[in-house]
PDB file of C-alpha atoms in Angstrom:
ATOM      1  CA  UNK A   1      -0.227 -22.317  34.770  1.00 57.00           C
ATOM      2  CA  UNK A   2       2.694 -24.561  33.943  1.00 62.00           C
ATOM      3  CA  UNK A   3       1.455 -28.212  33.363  1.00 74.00           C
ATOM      4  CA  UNK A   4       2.318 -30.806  30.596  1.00 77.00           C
ATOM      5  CA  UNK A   5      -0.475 -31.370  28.504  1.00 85.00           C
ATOM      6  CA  UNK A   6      -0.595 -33.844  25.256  1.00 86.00           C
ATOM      7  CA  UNK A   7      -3.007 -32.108  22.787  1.00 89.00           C
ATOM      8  CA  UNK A   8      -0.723 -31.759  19.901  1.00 87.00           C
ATOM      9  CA  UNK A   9       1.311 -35.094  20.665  1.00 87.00           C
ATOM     10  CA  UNK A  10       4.414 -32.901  19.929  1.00 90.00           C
ATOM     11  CA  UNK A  11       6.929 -31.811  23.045  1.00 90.00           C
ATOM     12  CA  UNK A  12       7.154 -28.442  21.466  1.00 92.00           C
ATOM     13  CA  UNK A  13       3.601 -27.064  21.222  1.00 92.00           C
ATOM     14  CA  UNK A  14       2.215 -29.075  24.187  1.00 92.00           C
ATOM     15  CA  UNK A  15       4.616 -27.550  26.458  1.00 93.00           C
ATOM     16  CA  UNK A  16       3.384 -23.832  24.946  1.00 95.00           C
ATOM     17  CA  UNK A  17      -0.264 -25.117  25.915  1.00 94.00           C
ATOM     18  CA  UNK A  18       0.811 -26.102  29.370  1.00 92.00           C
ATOM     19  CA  UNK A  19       2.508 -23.090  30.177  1.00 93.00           C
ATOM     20  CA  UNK A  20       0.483 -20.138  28.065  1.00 95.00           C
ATOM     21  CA  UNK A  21      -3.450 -19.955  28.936  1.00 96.00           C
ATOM     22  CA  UNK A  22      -4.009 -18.072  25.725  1.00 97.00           C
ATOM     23  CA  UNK A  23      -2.199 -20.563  23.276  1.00 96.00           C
ATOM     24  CA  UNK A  24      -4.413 -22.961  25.304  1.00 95.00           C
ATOM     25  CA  UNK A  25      -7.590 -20.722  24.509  1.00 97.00           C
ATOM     26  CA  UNK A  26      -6.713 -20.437  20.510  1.00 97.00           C
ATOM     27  CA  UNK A  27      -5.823 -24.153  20.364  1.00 96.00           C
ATOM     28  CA  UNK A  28      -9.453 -25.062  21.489  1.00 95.00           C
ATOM     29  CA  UNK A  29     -10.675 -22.144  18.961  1.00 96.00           C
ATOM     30  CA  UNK A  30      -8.657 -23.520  16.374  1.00 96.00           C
ATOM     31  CA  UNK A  31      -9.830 -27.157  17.337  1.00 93.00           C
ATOM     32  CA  UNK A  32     -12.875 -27.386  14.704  1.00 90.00           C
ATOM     33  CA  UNK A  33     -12.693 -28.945  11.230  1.00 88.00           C
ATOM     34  CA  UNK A  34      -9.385 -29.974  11.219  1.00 88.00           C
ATOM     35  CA  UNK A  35      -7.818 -33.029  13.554  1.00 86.00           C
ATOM     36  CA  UNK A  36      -7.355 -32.101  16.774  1.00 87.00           C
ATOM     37  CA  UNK A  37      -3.460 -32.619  17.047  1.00 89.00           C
ATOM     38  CA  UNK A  38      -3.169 -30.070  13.890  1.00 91.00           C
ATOM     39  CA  UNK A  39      -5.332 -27.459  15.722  1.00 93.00           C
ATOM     40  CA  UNK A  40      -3.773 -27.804  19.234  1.00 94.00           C
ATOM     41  CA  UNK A  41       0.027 -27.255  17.258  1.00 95.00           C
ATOM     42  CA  UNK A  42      -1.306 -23.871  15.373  1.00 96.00           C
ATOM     43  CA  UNK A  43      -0.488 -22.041  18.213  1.00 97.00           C
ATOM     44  CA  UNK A  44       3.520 -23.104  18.974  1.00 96.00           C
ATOM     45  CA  UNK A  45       3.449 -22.449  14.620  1.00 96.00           C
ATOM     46  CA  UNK A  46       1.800 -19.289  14.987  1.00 97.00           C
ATOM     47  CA  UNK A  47       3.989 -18.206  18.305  1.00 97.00           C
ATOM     48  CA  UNK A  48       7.203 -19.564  16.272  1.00 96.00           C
ATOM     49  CA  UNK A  49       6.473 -17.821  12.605  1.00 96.00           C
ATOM     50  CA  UNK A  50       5.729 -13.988  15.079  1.00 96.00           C
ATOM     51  CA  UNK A  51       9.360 -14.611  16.435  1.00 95.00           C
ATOM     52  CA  UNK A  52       8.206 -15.235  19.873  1.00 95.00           C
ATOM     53  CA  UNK A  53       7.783 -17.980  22.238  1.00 93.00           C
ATOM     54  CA  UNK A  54       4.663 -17.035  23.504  1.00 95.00           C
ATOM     55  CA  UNK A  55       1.424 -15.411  22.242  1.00 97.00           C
ATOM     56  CA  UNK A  56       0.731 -11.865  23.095  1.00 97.00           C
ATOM     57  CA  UNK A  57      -2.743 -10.821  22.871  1.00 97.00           C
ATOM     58  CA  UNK A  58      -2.113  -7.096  22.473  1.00 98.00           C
ATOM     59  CA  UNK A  59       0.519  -7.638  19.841  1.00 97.00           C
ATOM     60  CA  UNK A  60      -2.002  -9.914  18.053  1.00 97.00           C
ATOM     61  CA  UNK A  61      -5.113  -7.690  18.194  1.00 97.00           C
ATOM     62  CA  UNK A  62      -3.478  -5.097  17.119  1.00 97.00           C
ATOM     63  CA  UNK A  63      -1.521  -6.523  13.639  1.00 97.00           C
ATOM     64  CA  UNK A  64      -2.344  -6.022  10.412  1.00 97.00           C
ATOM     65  CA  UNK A  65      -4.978  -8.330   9.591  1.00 97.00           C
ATOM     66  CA  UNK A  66      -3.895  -9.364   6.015  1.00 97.00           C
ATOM     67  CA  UNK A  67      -0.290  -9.969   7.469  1.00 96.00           C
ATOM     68  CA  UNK A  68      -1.596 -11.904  10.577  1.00 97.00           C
ATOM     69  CA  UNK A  69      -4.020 -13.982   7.385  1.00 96.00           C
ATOM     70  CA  UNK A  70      -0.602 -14.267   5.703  1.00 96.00           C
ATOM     71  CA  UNK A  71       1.217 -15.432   8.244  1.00 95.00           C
ATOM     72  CA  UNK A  72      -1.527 -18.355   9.490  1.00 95.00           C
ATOM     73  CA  UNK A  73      -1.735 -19.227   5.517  1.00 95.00           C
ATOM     74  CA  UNK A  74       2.116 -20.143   5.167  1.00 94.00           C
ATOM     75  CA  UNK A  75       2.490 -24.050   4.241  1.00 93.00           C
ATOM     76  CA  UNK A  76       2.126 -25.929   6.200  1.00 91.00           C
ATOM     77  CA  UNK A  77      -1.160 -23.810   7.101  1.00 92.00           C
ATOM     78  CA  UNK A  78      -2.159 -23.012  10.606  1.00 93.00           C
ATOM     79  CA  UNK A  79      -5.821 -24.618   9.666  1.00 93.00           C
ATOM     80  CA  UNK A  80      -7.759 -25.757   6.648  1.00 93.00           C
ATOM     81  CA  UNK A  81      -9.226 -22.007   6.428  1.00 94.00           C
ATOM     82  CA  UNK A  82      -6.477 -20.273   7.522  1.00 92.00           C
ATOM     83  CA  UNK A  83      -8.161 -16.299   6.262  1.00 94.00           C
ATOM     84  CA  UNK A  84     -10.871 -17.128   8.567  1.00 95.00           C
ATOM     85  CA  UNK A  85      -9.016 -18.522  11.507  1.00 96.00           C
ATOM     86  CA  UNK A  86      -7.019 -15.671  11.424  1.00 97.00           C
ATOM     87  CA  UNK A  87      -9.996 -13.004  11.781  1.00 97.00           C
ATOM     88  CA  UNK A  88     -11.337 -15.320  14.947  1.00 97.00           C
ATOM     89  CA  UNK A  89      -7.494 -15.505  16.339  1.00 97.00           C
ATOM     90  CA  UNK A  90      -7.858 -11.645  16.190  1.00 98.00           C
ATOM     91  CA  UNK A  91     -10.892 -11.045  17.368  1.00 98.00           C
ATOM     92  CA  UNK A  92     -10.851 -13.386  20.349  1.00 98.00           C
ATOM     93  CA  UNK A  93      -7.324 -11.477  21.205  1.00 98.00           C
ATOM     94  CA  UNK A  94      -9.336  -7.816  21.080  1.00 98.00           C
ATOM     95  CA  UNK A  95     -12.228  -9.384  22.959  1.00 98.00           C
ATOM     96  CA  UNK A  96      -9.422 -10.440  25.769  1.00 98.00           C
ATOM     97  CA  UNK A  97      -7.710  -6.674  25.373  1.00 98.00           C
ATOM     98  CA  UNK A  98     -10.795  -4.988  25.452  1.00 98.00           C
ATOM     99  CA  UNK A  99     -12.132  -7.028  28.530  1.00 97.00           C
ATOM    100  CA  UNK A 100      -9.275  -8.570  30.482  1.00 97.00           C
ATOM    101  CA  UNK A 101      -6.463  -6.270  29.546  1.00 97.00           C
ATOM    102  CA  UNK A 102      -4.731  -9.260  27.191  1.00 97.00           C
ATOM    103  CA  UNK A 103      -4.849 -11.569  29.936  1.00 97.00           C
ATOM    104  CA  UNK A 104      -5.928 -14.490  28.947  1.00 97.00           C
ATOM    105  CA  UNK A 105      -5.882 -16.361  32.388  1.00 96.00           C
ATOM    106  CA  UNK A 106      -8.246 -13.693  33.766  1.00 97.00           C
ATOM    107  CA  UNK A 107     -10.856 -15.111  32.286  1.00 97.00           C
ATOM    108  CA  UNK A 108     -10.850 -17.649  34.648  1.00 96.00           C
ATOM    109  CA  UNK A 109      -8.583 -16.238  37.777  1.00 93.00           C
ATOM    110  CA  UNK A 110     -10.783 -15.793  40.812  1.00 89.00           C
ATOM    111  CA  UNK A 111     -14.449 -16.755  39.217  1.00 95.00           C
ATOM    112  CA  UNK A 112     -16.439 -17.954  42.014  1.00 94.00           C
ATOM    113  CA  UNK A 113     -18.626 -20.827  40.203  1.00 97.00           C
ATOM    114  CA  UNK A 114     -18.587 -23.036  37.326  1.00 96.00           C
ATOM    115  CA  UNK A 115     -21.582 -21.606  35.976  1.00 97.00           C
ATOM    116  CA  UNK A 116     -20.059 -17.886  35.900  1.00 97.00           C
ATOM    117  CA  UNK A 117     -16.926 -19.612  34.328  1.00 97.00           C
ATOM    118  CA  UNK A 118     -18.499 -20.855  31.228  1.00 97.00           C
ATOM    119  CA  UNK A 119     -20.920 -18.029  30.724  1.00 97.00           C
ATOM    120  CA  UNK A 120     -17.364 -15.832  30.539  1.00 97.00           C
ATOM    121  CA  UNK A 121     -15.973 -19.020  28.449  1.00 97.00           C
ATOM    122  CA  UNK A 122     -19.135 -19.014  26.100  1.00 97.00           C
ATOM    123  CA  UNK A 123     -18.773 -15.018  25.675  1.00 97.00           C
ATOM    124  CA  UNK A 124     -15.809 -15.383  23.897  1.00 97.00           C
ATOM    125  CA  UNK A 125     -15.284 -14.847  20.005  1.00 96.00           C
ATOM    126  CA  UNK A 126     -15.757 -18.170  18.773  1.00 94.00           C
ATOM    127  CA  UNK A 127     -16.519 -20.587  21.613  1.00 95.00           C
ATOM    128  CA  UNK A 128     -20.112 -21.673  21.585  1.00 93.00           C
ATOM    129  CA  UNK A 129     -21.866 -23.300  24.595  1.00 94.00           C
ATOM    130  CA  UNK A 130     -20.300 -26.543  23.399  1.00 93.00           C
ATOM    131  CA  UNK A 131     -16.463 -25.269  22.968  1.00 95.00           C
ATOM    132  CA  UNK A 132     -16.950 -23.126  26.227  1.00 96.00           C
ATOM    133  CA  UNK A 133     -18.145 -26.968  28.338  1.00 96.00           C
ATOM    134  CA  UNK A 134     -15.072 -28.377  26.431  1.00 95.00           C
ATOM    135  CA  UNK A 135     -12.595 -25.718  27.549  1.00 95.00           C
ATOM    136  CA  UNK A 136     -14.322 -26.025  31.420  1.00 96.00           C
ATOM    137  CA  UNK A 137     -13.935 -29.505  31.314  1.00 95.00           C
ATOM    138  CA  UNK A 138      -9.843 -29.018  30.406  1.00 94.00           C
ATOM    139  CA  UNK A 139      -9.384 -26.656  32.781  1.00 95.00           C
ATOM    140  CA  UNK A 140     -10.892 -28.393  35.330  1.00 94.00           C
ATOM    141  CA  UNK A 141      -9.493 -32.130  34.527  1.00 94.00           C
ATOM    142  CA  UNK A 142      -5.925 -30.558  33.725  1.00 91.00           C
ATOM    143  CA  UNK A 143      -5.477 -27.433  34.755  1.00 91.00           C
ATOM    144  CA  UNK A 144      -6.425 -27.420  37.638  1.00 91.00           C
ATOM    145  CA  UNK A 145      -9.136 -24.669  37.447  1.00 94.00           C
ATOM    146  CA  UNK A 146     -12.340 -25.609  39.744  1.00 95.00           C
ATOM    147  CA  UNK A 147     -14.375 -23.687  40.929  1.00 96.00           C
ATOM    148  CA  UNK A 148     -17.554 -24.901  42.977  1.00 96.00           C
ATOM    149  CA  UNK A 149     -19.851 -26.471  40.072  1.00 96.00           C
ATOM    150  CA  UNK A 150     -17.307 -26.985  37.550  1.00 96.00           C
ATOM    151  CA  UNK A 151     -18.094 -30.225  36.479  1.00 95.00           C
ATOM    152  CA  UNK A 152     -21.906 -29.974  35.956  1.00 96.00           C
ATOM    153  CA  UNK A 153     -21.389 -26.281  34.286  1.00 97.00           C
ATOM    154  CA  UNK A 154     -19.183 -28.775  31.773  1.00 95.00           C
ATOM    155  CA  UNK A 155     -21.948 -31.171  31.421  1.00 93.00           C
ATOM    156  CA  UNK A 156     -21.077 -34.531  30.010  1.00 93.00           C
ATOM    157  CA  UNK A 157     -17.415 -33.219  29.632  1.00 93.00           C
ATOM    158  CA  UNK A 158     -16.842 -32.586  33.194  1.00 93.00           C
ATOM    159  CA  UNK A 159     -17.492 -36.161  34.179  1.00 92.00           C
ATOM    160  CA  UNK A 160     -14.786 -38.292  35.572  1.00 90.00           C
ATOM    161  CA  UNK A 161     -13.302 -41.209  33.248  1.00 86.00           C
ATOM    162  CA  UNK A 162     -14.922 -40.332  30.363  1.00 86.00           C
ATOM    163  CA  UNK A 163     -13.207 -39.768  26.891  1.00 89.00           C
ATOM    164  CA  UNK A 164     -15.452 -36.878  25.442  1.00 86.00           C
ATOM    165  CA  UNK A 165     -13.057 -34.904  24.665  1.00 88.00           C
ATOM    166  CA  UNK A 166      -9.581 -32.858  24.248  1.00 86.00           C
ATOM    167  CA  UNK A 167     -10.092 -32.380  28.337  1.00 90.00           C
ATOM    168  CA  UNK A 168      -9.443 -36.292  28.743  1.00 90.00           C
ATOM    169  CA  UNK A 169      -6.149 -36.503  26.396  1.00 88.00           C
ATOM    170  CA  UNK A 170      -3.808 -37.557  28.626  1.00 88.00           C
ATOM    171  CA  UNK A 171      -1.461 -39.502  26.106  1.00 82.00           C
ATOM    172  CA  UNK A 172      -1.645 -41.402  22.682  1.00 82.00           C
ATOM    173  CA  UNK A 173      -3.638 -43.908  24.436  1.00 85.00           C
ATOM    174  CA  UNK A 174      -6.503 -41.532  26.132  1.00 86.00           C
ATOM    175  CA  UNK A 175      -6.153 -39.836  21.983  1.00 83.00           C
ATOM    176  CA  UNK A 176      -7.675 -43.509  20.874  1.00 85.00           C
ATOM    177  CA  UNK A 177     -10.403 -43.186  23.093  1.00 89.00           C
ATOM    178  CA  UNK A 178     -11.560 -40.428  22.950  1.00 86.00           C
ATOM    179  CA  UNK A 179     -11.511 -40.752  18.760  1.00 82.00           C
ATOM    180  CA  UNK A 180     -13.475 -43.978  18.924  1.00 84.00           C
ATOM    181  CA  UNK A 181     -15.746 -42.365  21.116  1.00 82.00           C
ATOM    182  CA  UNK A 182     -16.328 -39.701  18.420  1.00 80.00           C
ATOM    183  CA  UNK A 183     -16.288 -42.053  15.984  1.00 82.00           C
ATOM    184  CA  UNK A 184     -19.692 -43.535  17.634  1.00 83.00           C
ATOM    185  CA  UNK A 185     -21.274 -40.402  18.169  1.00 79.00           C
ATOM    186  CA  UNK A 186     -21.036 -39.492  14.404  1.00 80.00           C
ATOM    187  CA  UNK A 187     -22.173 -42.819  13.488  1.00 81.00           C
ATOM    188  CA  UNK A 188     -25.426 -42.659  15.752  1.00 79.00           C
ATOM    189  CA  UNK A 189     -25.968 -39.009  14.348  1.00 79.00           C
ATOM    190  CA  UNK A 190     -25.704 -40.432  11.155  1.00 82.00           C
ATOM    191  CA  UNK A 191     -28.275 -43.883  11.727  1.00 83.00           C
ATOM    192  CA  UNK A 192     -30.651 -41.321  13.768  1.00 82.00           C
ATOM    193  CA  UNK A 193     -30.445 -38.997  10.750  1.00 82.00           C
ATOM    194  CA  UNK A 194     -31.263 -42.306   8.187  1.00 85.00           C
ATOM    195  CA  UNK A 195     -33.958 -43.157  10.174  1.00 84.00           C
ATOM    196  CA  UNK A 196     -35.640 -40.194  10.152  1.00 82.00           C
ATOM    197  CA  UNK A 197     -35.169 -39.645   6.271  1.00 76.00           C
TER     198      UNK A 197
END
Protein backbone atom coordinates (compact mmCIF):
# COMPACT_ATOMS: atom_id res chain seq x y z
CA UNK A 1 0.00 0.00 0.00
CA UNK A 2 1.79 3.19 -0.95
CA UNK A 3 -0.74 5.74 -2.47
CA UNK A 4 -1.24 9.54 -1.83
CA UNK A 5 -4.31 10.14 -0.17
CA UNK A 6 -5.74 13.77 1.03
CA UNK A 7 -7.67 13.03 4.29
CA UNK A 8 -5.82 15.27 6.57
CA UNK A 9 -5.04 18.02 3.80
CA UNK A 10 -1.48 17.98 5.34
CA UNK A 11 1.65 16.31 3.18
CA UNK A 12 2.85 14.83 6.39
CA UNK A 13 0.03 12.66 7.77
CA UNK A 14 -1.58 11.92 4.36
CA UNK A 15 1.49 10.38 3.15
CA UNK A 16 1.48 8.08 6.66
CA UNK A 17 -2.22 7.13 5.53
CA UNK A 18 -1.12 6.25 2.05
CA UNK A 19 1.64 4.21 2.96
CA UNK A 20 0.54 2.52 6.60
CA UNK A 21 -2.91 0.45 6.43
CA UNK A 22 -3.19 0.71 10.17
CA UNK A 23 -2.73 4.60 10.51
CA UNK A 24 -5.37 4.38 7.72
CA UNK A 25 -7.61 2.04 10.00
CA UNK A 26 -7.23 4.45 13.30
CA UNK A 27 -7.76 7.58 11.17
CA UNK A 28 -11.29 6.26 10.12
CA UNK A 29 -11.71 5.14 13.99
CA UNK A 30 -10.68 8.37 15.06
CA UNK A 31 -12.94 10.05 12.30
CA UNK A 32 -16.19 10.61 14.62
CA UNK A 33 -17.04 13.82 16.50
CA UNK A 34 -14.35 15.79 15.55
CA UNK A 35 -13.69 17.25 11.72
CA UNK A 36 -12.49 14.89 9.61
CA UNK A 37 -9.04 16.54 8.67
CA UNK A 38 -8.29 16.60 12.67
CA UNK A 39 -9.11 12.84 12.94
CA UNK A 40 -7.32 11.65 9.74
CA UNK A 41 -3.87 13.77 11.24
CA UNK A 42 -4.15 11.89 14.87
CA UNK A 43 -2.36 9.22 13.55
CA UNK A 44 1.07 11.03 11.89
CA UNK A 45 0.65 13.03 15.79
CA UNK A 46 0.31 9.90 17.51
CA UNK A 47 3.16 8.00 15.22
CA UNK A 48 5.38 11.34 15.73
CA UNK A 49 4.83 11.91 19.78
CA UNK A 50 5.85 7.41 20.09
CA UNK A 51 9.16 8.42 18.24
CA UNK A 52 8.33 6.47 15.23
CA UNK A 53 7.28 6.97 11.77
CA UNK A 54 4.90 4.40 11.63
CA UNK A 55 2.32 2.76 13.94
CA UNK A 56 3.06 -0.58 15.39
CA UNK A 57 0.19 -2.49 16.55
CA UNK A 58 2.06 -4.76 18.96
CA UNK A 59 3.94 -1.88 20.49
CA UNK A 60 0.56 -0.11 20.88
CA UNK A 61 -1.50 -2.96 22.40
CA UNK A 62 0.79 -3.64 24.59
CA UNK A 63 1.63 0.12 26.36
CA UNK A 64 0.61 1.31 29.35
CA UNK A 65 -2.76 2.50 28.95
CA UNK A 66 -2.61 5.71 31.12
CA UNK A 67 0.71 6.64 29.21
CA UNK A 68 -0.78 5.79 25.72
CA UNK A 69 -4.19 8.26 27.35
CA UNK A 70 -1.36 10.69 28.17
CA UNK A 71 0.25 10.74 25.25
CA UNK A 72 -3.17 11.16 22.84
CA UNK A 73 -4.20 14.01 25.57
CA UNK A 74 -1.02 16.29 24.90
CA UNK A 75 -2.19 19.82 23.34
CA UNK A 76 -2.94 19.93 20.71
CA UNK A 77 -5.10 16.66 21.57
CA UNK A 78 -5.27 13.69 19.31
CA UNK A 79 -9.35 14.07 19.53
CA UNK A 80 -11.95 15.93 21.51
CA UNK A 81 -12.00 12.77 24.03
CA UNK A 82 -8.69 11.88 23.85
CA UNK A 83 -8.99 9.08 27.36
CA UNK A 84 -11.49 7.37 25.31
CA UNK A 85 -9.88 7.38 21.93
CA UNK A 86 -7.02 6.07 23.43
CA UNK A 87 -8.77 2.83 25.01
CA UNK A 88 -10.42 2.21 21.26
CA UNK A 89 -6.75 2.95 19.61
CA UNK A 90 -5.72 0.08 22.01
CA UNK A 91 -8.15 -2.15 21.74
CA UNK A 92 -8.55 -2.13 17.97
CA UNK A 93 -4.50 -2.73 18.01
CA UNK A 94 -5.06 -6.07 20.45
CA UNK A 95 -8.05 -7.07 18.33
CA UNK A 96 -5.45 -6.88 15.15
CA UNK A 97 -2.58 -8.78 17.47
CA UNK A 98 -4.82 -11.19 18.72
CA UNK A 99 -6.37 -11.96 15.19
CA UNK A 100 -4.02 -10.91 12.42
CA UNK A 101 -0.72 -11.02 14.20
CA UNK A 102 -0.51 -6.84 14.18
CA UNK A 103 -1.07 -6.78 10.64
CA UNK A 104 -3.25 -4.47 9.86
CA UNK A 105 -3.42 -5.06 5.99
CA UNK A 106 -4.46 -8.67 6.68
CA UNK A 107 -7.58 -7.74 7.33
CA UNK A 108 -8.16 -7.24 3.95
CA UNK A 109 -5.15 -9.24 2.00
CA UNK A 110 -6.61 -12.11 0.05
CA UNK A 111 -10.56 -11.84 1.17
CA UNK A 112 -12.45 -13.30 -1.57
CA UNK A 113 -15.74 -10.95 -1.54
CA UNK A 114 -16.88 -7.67 -0.50
CA UNK A 115 -19.32 -9.04 1.74
CA UNK A 116 -16.59 -11.16 3.80
CA UNK A 117 -14.53 -7.84 3.73
CA UNK A 118 -16.84 -5.73 5.68
CA UNK A 119 -18.13 -8.39 7.98
CA UNK A 120 -14.09 -8.59 9.03
CA UNK A 121 -14.22 -4.55 8.71
CA UNK A 122 -17.45 -4.36 10.95
CA UNK A 123 -15.75 -6.90 13.58
CA UNK A 124 -13.38 -4.53 14.48
CA UNK A 125 -13.22 -2.49 17.88
CA UNK A 126 -15.01 0.47 16.99
CA UNK A 127 -16.20 0.33 13.38
CA UNK A 128 -19.91 -0.17 13.16
CA UNK A 129 -21.71 -1.36 9.97
CA UNK A 130 -21.58 2.28 8.89
CA UNK A 131 -17.64 3.00 9.56
CA UNK A 132 -16.89 -0.62 8.23
CA UNK A 133 -19.08 0.54 4.42
CA UNK A 134 -17.00 3.79 4.81
CA UNK A 135 -13.61 2.11 5.19
CA UNK A 136 -14.80 -0.52 2.07
CA UNK A 137 -15.70 2.22 0.09
CA UNK A 138 -11.87 3.89 0.67
CA UNK A 139 -10.28 0.96 0.07
CA UNK A 140 -11.96 0.22 -2.83
CA UNK A 141 -12.11 3.92 -4.50
CA UNK A 142 -8.35 4.54 -3.33
CA UNK A 143 -6.68 1.83 -2.39
CA UNK A 144 -7.17 -0.19 -4.61
CA UNK A 145 -8.72 -3.08 -2.57
CA UNK A 146 -11.71 -4.89 -4.62
CA UNK A 147 -12.74 -7.72 -4.24
CA UNK A 148 -15.84 -9.18 -6.26
CA UNK A 149 -18.91 -7.20 -4.58
CA UNK A 150 -17.08 -4.44 -3.11
CA UNK A 151 -19.11 -1.74 -4.04
CA UNK A 152 -22.62 -3.02 -3.07
CA UNK A 153 -21.04 -4.57 0.37
CA UNK A 154 -20.23 -0.50 0.71
CA UNK A 155 -23.69 0.45 -0.10
CA UNK A 156 -24.28 4.03 -1.00
CA UNK A 157 -20.47 4.63 -0.33
CA UNK A 158 -19.24 2.33 -2.90
CA UNK A 159 -20.99 4.14 -5.70
CA UNK A 160 -19.06 5.89 -8.35
CA UNK A 161 -19.04 9.91 -8.33
CA UNK A 162 -20.61 10.33 -5.32
CA UNK A 163 -19.29 12.54 -2.37
CA UNK A 164 -20.53 10.44 0.72
CA UNK A 165 -17.71 10.32 2.23
CA UNK A 166 -13.82 10.33 3.38
CA UNK A 167 -13.58 7.45 0.41
CA UNK A 168 -14.32 10.31 -2.25
CA UNK A 169 -11.67 13.02 -0.84
CA UNK A 170 -9.58 13.37 -3.50
CA UNK A 171 -8.45 17.10 -2.85
CA UNK A 172 -9.75 20.39 -1.17
CA UNK A 173 -12.26 20.49 -3.82
CA UNK A 174 -13.83 16.73 -3.50
CA UNK A 175 -13.45 18.00 0.79
CA UNK A 176 -16.32 20.76 -0.28
CA UNK A 177 -18.43 18.25 -1.59
CA UNK A 178 -18.53 15.89 0.25
CA UNK A 179 -19.16 18.56 3.44
CA UNK A 180 -22.11 20.10 1.65
CA UNK A 181 -23.34 16.83 1.06
CA UNK A 182 -23.29 16.22 4.84
CA UNK A 183 -24.42 19.36 5.44
CA UNK A 184 -27.87 18.24 3.61
CA UNK A 185 -28.14 15.07 5.17
CA UNK A 186 -28.10 16.65 8.71
CA UNK A 187 -30.46 19.20 7.64
CA UNK A 188 -33.11 16.59 6.26
CA UNK A 189 -32.49 14.52 9.57
CA UNK A 190 -33.18 17.50 11.29
CA UNK A 191 -36.72 18.75 9.10
CA UNK A 192 -37.73 14.83 9.20
CA UNK A 193 -37.11 14.94 12.96
CA UNK A 194 -39.39 18.54 13.20
CA UNK A 195 -41.92 17.03 11.39
CA UNK A 196 -42.42 14.26 13.31
CA UNK A 197 -42.30 16.26 16.71
Amino acid sequence: MDVTLHLAQDPEADALLGRSPLAALVGMLLDQQVPMEWAFKGPATIARRLGTDDLDAHEIAAHEPEAFAALLSQKPAVHRYPGSMAKRIQQLCQYLVEHYDGDAEAVWKDVATGKDLLKRLAELPGFGKQKAQIFLALLGKQLGVRPTGWREAAGSYGEPDSFRSVADITGPESLVKVRAHKQEMKAAAKAAKASRD
